XYZ file of C-alpha atoms in Angstrom:
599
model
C 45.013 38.637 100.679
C 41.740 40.269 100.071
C 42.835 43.667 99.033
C 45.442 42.140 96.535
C 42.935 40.085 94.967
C 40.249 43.426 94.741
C 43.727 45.254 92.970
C 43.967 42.063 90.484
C 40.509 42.205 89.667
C 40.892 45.959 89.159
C 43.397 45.611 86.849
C 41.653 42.796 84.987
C 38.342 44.896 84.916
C 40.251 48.145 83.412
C 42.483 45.426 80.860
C 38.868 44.340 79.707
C 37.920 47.398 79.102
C 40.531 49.072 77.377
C 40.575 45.787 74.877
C 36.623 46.743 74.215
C 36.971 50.236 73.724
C 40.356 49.739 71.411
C 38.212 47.026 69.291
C 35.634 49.984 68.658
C 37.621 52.777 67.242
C 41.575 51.882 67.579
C 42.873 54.464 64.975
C 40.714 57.251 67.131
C 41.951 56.146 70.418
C 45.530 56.123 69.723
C 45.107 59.770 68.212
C 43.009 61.078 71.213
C 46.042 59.172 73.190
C 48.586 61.127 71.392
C 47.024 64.440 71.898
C 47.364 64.323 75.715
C 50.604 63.010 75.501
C 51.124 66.163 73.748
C 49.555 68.313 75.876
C 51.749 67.321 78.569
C 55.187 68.248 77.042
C 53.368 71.577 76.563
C 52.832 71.999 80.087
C 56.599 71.175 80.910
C 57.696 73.691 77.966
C 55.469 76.492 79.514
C 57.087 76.450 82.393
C 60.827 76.926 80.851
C 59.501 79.252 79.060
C 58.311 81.571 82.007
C 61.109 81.089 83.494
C 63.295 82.521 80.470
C 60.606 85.575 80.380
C 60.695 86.772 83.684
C 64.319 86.456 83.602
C 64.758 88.622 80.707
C 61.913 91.281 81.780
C 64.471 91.458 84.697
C 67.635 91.581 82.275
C 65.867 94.351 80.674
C 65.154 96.560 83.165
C 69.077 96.317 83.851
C 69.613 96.960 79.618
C 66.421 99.372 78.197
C 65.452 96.562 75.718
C 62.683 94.547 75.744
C 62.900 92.153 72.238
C 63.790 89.146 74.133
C 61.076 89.656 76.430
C 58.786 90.263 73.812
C 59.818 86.972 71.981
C 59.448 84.897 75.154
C 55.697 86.371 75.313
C 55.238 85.514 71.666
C 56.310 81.855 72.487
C 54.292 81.545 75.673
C 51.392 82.639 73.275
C 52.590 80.088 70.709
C 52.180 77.608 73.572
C 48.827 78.160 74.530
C 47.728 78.182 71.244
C 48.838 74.820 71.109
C 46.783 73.499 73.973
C 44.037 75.323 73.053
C 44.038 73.531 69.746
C 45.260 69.900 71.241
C 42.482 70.469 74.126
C 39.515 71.164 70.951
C 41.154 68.075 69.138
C 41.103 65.630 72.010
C 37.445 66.445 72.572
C 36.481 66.433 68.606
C 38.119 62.337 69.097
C 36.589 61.636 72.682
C 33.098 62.863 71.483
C 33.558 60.609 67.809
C 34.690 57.315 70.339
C 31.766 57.985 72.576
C 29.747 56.842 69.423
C 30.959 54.161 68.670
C 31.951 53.141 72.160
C 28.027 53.428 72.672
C 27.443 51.431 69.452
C 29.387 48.560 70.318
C 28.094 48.256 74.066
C 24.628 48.410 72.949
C 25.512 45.919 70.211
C 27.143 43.521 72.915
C 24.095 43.884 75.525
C 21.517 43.190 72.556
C 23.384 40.137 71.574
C 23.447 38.869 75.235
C 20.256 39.426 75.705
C 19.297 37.533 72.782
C 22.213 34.731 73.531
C 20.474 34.019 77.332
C 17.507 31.912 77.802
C 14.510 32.731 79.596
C 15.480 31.570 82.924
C 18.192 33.901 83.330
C 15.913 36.971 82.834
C 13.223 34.590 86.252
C 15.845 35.974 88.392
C 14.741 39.621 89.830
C 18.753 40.566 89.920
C 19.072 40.159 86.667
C 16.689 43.273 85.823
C 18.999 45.164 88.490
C 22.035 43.973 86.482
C 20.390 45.305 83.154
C 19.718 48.388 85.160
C 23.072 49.139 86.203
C 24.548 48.679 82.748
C 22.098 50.562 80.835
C 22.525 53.822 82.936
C 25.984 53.433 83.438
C 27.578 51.240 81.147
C 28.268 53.663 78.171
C 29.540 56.476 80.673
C 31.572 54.780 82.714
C 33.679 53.241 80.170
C 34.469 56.600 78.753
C 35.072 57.879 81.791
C 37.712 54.995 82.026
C 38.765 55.932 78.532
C 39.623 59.363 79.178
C 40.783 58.942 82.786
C 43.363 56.810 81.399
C 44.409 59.123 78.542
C 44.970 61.430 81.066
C 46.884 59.427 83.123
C 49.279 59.940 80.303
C 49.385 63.207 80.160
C 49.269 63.791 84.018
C 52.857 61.529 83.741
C 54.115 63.359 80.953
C 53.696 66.584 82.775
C 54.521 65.067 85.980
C 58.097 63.565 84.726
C 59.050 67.203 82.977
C 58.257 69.139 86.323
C 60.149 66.502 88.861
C 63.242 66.945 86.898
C 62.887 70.548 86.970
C 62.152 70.761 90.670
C 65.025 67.667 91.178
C 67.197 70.013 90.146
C 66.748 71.870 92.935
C 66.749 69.841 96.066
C 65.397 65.656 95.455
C 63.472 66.554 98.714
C 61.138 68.720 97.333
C 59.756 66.298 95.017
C 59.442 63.530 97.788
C 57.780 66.156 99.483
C 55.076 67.109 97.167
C 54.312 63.402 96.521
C 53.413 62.719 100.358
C 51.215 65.346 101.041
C 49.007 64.246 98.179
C 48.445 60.516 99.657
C 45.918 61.454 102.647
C 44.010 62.938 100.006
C 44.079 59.963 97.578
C 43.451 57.600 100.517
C 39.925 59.342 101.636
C 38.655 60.236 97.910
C 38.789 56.361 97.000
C 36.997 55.365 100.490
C 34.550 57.862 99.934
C 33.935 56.402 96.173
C 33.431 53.039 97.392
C 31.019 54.283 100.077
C 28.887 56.019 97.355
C 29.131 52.858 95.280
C 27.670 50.510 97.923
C 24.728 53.310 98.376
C 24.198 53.280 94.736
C 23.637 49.591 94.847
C 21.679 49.284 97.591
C 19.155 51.797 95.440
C 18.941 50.264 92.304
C 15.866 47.869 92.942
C 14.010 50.767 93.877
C 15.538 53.059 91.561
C 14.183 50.525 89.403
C 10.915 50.696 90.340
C 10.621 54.599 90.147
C 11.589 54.323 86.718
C 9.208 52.003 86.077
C 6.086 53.987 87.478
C 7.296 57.290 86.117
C 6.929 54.986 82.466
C 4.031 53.300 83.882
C 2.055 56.936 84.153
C 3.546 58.298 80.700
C 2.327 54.973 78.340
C -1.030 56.372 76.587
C -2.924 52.576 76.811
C -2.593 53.297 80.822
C -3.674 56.945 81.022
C -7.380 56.326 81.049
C -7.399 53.990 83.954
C -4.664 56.134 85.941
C -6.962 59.249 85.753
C -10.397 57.450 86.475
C -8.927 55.551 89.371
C -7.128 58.817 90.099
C -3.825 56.684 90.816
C -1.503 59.016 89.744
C -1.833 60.684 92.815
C -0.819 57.553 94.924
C 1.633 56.748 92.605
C 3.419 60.300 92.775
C 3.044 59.986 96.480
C 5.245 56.821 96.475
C 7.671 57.996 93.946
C 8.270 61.397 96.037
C 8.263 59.066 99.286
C 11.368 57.055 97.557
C 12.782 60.457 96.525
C 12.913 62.010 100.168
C 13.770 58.882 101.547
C 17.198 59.179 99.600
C 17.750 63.263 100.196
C 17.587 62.749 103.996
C 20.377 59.789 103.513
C 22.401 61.901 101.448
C 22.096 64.918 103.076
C 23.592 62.558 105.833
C 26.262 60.887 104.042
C 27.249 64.095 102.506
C 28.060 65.920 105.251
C 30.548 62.862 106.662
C 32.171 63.247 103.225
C 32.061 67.217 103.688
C 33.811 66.498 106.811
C 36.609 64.266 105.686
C 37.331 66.462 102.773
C 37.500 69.480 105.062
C 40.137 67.918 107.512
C 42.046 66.662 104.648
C 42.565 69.530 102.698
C 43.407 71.834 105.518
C 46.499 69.330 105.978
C 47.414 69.376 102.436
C 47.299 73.345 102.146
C 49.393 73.531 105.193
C 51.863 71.316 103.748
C 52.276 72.960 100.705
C 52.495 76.370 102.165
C 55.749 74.543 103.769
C 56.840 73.079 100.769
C 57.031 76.666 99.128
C 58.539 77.939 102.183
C 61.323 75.105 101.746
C 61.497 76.195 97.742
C 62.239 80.231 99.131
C 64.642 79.041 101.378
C 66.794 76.863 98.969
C 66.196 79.650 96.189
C 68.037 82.150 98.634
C 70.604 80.169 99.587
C 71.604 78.577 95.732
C 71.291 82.828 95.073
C 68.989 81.859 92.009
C 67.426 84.066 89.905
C 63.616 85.215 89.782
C 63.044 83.369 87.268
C 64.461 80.228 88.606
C 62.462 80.629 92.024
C 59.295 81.600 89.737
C 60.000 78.120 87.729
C 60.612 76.234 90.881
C 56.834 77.652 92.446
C 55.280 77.212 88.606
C 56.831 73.677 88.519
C 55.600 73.144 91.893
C 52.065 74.034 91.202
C 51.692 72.187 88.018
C 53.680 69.028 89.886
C 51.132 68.844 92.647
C 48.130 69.323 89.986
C 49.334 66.381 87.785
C 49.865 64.435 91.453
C 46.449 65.666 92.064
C 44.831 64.714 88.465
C 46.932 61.250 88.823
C 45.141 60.275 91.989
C 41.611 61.814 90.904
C 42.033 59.183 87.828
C 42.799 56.567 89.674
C 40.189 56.481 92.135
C 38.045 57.681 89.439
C 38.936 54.707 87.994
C 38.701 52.832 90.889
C 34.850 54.123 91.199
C 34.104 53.129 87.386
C 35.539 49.656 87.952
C 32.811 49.260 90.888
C 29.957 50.511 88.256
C 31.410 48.248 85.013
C 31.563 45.069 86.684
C 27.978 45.081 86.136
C 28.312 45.313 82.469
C 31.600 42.580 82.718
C 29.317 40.414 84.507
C 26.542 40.646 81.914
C 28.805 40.240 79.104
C 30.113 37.341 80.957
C 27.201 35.344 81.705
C 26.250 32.042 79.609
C 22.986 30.539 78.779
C 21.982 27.572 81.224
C 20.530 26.051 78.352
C 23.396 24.154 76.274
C 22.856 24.467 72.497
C 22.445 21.040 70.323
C 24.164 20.674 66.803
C 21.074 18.798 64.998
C 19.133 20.721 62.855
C 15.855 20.461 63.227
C 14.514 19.741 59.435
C 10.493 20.288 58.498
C 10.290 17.321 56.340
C 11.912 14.926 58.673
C 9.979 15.622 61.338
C 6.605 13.783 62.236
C 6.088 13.491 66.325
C 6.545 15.375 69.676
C 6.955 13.208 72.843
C 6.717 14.646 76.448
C 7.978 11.558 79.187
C 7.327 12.139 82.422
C 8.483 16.257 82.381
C 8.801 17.829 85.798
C 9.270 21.389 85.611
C 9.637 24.707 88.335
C 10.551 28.285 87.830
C 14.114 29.215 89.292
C 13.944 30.372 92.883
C 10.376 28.273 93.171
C 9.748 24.973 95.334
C 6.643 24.343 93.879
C 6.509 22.090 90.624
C 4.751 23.861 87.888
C 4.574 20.469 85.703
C 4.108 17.149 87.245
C 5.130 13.912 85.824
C 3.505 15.244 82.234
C 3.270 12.058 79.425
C 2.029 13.064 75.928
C 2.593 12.326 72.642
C 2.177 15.080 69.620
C 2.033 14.361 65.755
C 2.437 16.467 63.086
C -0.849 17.497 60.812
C -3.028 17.560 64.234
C -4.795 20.512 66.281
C -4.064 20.047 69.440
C -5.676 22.086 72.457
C -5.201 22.590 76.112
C -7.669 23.378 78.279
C -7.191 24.270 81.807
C -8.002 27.280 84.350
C -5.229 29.736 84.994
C -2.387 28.624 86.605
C -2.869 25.423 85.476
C 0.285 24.711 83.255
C -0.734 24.953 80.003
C 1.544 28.061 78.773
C 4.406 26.326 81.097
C 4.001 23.399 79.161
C 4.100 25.067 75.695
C 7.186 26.310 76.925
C 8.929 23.719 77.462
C 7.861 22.425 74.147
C 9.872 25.319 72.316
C 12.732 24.968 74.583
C 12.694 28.170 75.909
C 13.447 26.455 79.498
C 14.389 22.462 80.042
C 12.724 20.318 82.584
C 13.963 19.948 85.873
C 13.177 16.042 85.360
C 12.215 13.867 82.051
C 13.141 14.398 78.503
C 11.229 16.308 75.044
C 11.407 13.999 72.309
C 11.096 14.480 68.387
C 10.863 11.829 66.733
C 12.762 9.655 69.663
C 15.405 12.245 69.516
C 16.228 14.202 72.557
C 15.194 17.818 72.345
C 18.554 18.798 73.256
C 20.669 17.497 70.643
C 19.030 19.814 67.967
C 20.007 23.512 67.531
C 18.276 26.364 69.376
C 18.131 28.546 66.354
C 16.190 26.320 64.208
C 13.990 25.220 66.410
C 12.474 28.334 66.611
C 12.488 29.122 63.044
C 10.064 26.022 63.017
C 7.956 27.305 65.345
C 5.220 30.296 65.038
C 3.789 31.382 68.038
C 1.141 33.824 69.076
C 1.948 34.626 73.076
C -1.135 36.243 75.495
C 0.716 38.802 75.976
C 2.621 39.402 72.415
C 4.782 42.490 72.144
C 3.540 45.331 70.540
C 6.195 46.919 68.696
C 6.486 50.809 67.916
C 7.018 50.147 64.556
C 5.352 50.580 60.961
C 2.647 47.769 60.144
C 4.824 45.901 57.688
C 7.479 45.911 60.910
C 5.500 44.709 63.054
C 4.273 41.942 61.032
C 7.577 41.149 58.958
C 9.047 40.782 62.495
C 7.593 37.281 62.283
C 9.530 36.022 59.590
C 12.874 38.590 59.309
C 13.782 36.812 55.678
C 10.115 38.631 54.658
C 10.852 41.513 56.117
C 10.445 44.197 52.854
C 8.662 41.058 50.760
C 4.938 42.877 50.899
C 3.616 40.215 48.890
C 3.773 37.842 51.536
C 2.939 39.998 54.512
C -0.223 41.455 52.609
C -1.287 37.885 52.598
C -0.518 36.908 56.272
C -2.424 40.186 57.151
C -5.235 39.378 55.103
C -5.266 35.632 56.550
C -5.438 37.220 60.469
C -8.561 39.470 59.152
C -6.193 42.519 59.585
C -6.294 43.991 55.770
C -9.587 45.845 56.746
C -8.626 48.340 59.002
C -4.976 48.627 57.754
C -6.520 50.129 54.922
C -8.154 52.743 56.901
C -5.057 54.143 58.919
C -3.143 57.015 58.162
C -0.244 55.960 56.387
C -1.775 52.511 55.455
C 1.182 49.469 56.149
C 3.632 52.685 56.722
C 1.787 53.788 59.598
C 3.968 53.549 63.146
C 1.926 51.663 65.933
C 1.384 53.179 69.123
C 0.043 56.871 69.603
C 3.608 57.951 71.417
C 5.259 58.528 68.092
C 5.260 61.170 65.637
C 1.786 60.617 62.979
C 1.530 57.047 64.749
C -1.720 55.132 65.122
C -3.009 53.117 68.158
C -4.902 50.026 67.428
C -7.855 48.327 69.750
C -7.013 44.759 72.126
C -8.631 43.283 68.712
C -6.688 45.181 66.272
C -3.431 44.157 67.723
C -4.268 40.537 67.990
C -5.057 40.034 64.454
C -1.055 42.216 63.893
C 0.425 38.971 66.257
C -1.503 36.347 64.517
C -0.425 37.521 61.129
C 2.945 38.162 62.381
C 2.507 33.986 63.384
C 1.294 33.192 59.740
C 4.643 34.499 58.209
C 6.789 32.456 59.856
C 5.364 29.285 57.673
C 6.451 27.149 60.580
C 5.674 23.853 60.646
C 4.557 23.987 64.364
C 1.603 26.804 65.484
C 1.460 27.621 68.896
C -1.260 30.064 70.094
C -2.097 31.140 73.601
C -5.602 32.604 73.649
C -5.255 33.713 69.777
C -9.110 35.282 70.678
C -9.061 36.414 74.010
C -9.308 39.978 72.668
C -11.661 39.281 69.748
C -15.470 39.765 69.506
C -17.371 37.039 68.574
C -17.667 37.540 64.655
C -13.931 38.221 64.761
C -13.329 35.160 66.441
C -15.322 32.809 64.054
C -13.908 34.643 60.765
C -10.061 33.976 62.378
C -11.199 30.031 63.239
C -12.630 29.656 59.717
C -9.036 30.792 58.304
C -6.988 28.849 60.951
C -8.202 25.923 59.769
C -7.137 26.366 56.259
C -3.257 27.656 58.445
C -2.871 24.948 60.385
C -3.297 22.024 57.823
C -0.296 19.788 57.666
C 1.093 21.476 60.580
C 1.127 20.529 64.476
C -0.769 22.813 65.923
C -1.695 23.638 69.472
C -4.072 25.936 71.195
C -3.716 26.899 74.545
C -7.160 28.236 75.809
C -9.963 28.115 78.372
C -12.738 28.681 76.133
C -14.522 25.268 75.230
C -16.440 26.883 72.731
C -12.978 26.594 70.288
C -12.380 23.202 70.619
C -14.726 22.226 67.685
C -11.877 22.979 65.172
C -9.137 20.535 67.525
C -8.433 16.942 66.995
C -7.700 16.008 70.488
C -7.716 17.726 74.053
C -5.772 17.523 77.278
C -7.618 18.975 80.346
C -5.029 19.645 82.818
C -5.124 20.790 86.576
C -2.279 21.656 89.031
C 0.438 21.188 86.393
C -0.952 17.528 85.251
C -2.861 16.303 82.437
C -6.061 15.027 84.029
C -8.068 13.817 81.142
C -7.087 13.818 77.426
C -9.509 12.479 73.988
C -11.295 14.079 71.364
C -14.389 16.115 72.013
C -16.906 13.529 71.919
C -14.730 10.746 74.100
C -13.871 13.578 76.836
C -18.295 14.214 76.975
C -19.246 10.632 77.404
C -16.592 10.242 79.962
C -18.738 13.055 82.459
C -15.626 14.152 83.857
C -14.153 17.737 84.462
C -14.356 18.701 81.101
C -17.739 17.907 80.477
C -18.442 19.855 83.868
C -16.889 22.843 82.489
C -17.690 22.699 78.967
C -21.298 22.518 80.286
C -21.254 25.499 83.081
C -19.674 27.699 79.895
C -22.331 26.298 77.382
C -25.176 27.239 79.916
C -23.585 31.029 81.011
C -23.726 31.464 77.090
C -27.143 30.345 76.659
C -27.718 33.001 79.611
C -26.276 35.896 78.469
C -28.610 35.262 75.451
């Protein structure tokens, strides 16, 4: 029951496939598909064809003339011209629907990617998932692509040389089919076996990959060479690398083995089939040309038997590698999209009641039983110690994840029922750890805002608001300048630099909720104030919130929650949260005094 429901699945997987690759370049495919069909009657011609020549270089031997020999030889030439030029065709179409077959794949795991929420991407398989399909995914299904094309044109030549050898003795045929099985039957195990190894690789695999890009980014260079890491690191790359030769060099020769024993049964097999062929030649008193058609049809027989089975369990080996990619493609979002839009004007308040919240695969709550109430045209900040919740929280509050318990309110409306999509293009957000994209400065800021995107008007001001304009000026290719030293005439920018990119990147979205997570943690001090001074002037008539666990910011806020293990422990304005003599006047005070110290 097992193995028939592995062959449906199969067969599913390879349907699925086909449909994506036909949807990509249909008119190609069905001309790359006609070429090998092509190619296959060829093969079946060629072998009449040698059969009339060497029956006519006989005949004229026997007669002193050699023009139908020579015209034979002129169509045997004509023949291989054809292939040659059906064989330079097929690969001119394979290499033109490897394009777009890449194209479309990339296209479909982008769109995923963006289509899943965050907690999909919590789960550590999912990376190995991402893995899989992004160093096999494009590959394999061509490799499906053309292993299927040439199933055609194995059958085409396989039906043409049957009849010919049918027409001998029907036992032959059966014959030259059975031999071939043992073989099929040991390359497919050994394709599954090499599967599961692959798998059981990729986490580490994984991690390789990720040191060997670890040791080649320029920010990490300086560290890696003072620390002298590089040298451990190589050490535990190489130690993953060995660990895998001595398993393959293992595995390898089991497979060797097999192999070895298996085609040593099939030669033997074949020598008798031939054997059989001489002996029914003799006896039918055919010609030499017949017996050299029989032996010609025989060889080219048992190599489209052979290419048959080599596509199919090549095909069998694919379909182990693409379910990866069918899985992907496959997978929903856990969070379920609303139909409300979520409408600037209408909206005035933010309600948290009684949130619970925990990362996938995590037993320990995150969030616990958090109550607060947000309204629009206030600066909200919290204040906490790492780990405390406050980014969690923030989270939660742009519906990148949903709580495990309690409900998001705006304006008494479950956060749920509104759309995904614009939520977020009413909400500008400057993450602690923003992405810095390899891109031009106008990029990386029109990013923010994708309507913007070539409107300089607007980004110039954004960039001048984040206190960016200064040093743009001086780069080499001013807002045209790529970011990151990798790149061809590209630019890198200080921990500073690249925070006042994000914030402007935040200021374009004109979103009528501001979130920003430690908007200064990278800035010096006269940075910092010139930002605060302009955030004010941002976040009027906005909600705004900032996430931060310097106390020293909180002059610019209009009311504060201090939390602690994923709870708000304290929450009023500046002066209400002092006279109370509670944690945050503890901690506002041990800051205030380390200041006065460093002084």
């Amino acid at each position: 029951m097992g193995k028939i429901k592995d062959i449906k699945n199969f067969v599913l997987n390879i349907i699925k496939i086909i449909k994506l690759i036909f949807e990509t370049a249909p008119f190609l495919v069905a001309k790359l598909i006609f070429c090998n069909i092509m190619m296959g009657i060829v093969v079946s011609i060629n072998v009449y064809l040698w059969k009339r020549l060497v029956d006519s270089v006989a005949q004229s031997l026997t007669i002193g003339d050699i023009k139908f020999s020579i015209f034979w030889l002129l169509c045997i030439g004509g023949c291989a011209g054809v292939t040659n030029f059906l064989t330079r065709l097929g690969i001119y179409y394979r290499e033109i629907v490897q394009e777009y077959v890449n194209r479309n794949i990339t296209e479909k795991l982008m769109g995923k990617i963006d289509e899943l929420n965050m907690e999909c991407f919590d789960d550590p398989e999912m990376y190995d998932t991402i893995e899989k399909v992004s160093n096999e995914s494009v590959a394999r299904c061509m490799s499906i692509l053309i292993m299927l094309v040439s199933l055609v044109q194995y059958f085409t030549t396989f039906i043409g040389v049957v009849t010919v050898i049918v027409s001998l003795n029907k036992s032959v045929a059966l014959l030259a089919c059975l031999v071939m099985i043992p073989i099929f039957y040991v390359s497919i195990n050994i394709a599954y076996k090499q599967y599961k190894i692959y798998v059981s690789r990729v986490q580490k695999m994984r991690m390789v990959d990720y040191l060997i890009g670890l040791c080649l980014e320029y920010d990490n260079i300086k560290e890696l060479k003072i620390y002298n890491a590089l040298t451990y690191l190589k050490k535990k790359i190489l130690n993953i690398y060995n660990e895998y030769i001595d398993e393959d060099k293992h595995y390898k020769r089991k497979f060797l083995i097999e192999f070895t024993v298996t085609d040593f049964g099939h030669t033997v097999c074949s020598l008798g089939v031939r054997i059989f062929i001489l002996y029914e030649s003799f006896l039918k008193k055919k010609t030499i040309g017949d017996f050299t058609m029989y032996i010609s049809a025989l060889d080219n027989m048992e190599n489209s038997i052979n290419s048959l089975m080599d596509a199919i369990s090549s095909l069998y080996t694919d379909n182990l590698y693409i379910e990866s990619l069918l899985a992907l493609l496959n997978m929903e979002s856990t969070l379920k999209d609303g139909k409300r839009e979520f409408l600037i004007d209408e909206f005035s308040t933010i309600e948290f009641r009684n949130v619970w919240f925990r990362y996938p695969n995590n037993e320990n709550y995150v969030l616990k039983g958090i109550s607060l109430k947000l309204e629009k045209g206030k600066v909200y900040a919290l204040l906490g110690l790492n780990g405390s919740g406050k980014t969690t929280l923030v989270k939660l509050l742009m519906r990148l994840y949903d709580p495990e318990k309690g409900n998001i309110f705006l304006d008494g409306v479950d956060i749920k029922e509104y759309s995904l999509q614009s939520l977020y293009r009413n909400i500008g957000v400057v993450f602690q750890d923003f992405v810095k994209y390899p891109l031009t400065v106008n990029e990386n800021v029109g990013i923010g805002n994708i309507a913007y995107m070539n409107n300089m008007e607007y980004i110039k001001k954004a960039i001048a608001i984040a206190g960016a304009d200064k040093f743009i000026q001086n780069l080499p290719r001013g807002y045209q300048t790529i970011l990151e030293k990798e790149w061809d005439e590209g630019s890198e920018l200080s921990g500073g630099q690249w925070q006042k990119i994000a914030i402007a990147r935040a200021v374009l979205k004109k979103a009528s909720i501001l979130v920003l997570d430690e908007p200064s943690a990278a800035l010096d001090p006269e940075a910092e104030f010139e930002i605060f001074q302009k955030m004010k002037v941002l976040m009027k008539g906005k909600m705004s919130i900032l996430i931060t666990h310097r106390f020293s910011n909180t002059d610019i806020v209009d009311y504060i929650f201090m939390m602690e293990n994923g709870k708000i422990i304290e929450c009023g304005t500046h002066q209400d949260l002092m006279k109370a003599k509670n944690k945050y006047y503890s901690l506002y005070k041990l800051q205030a005094e380390a200041y006065n110290d460093s002084i």
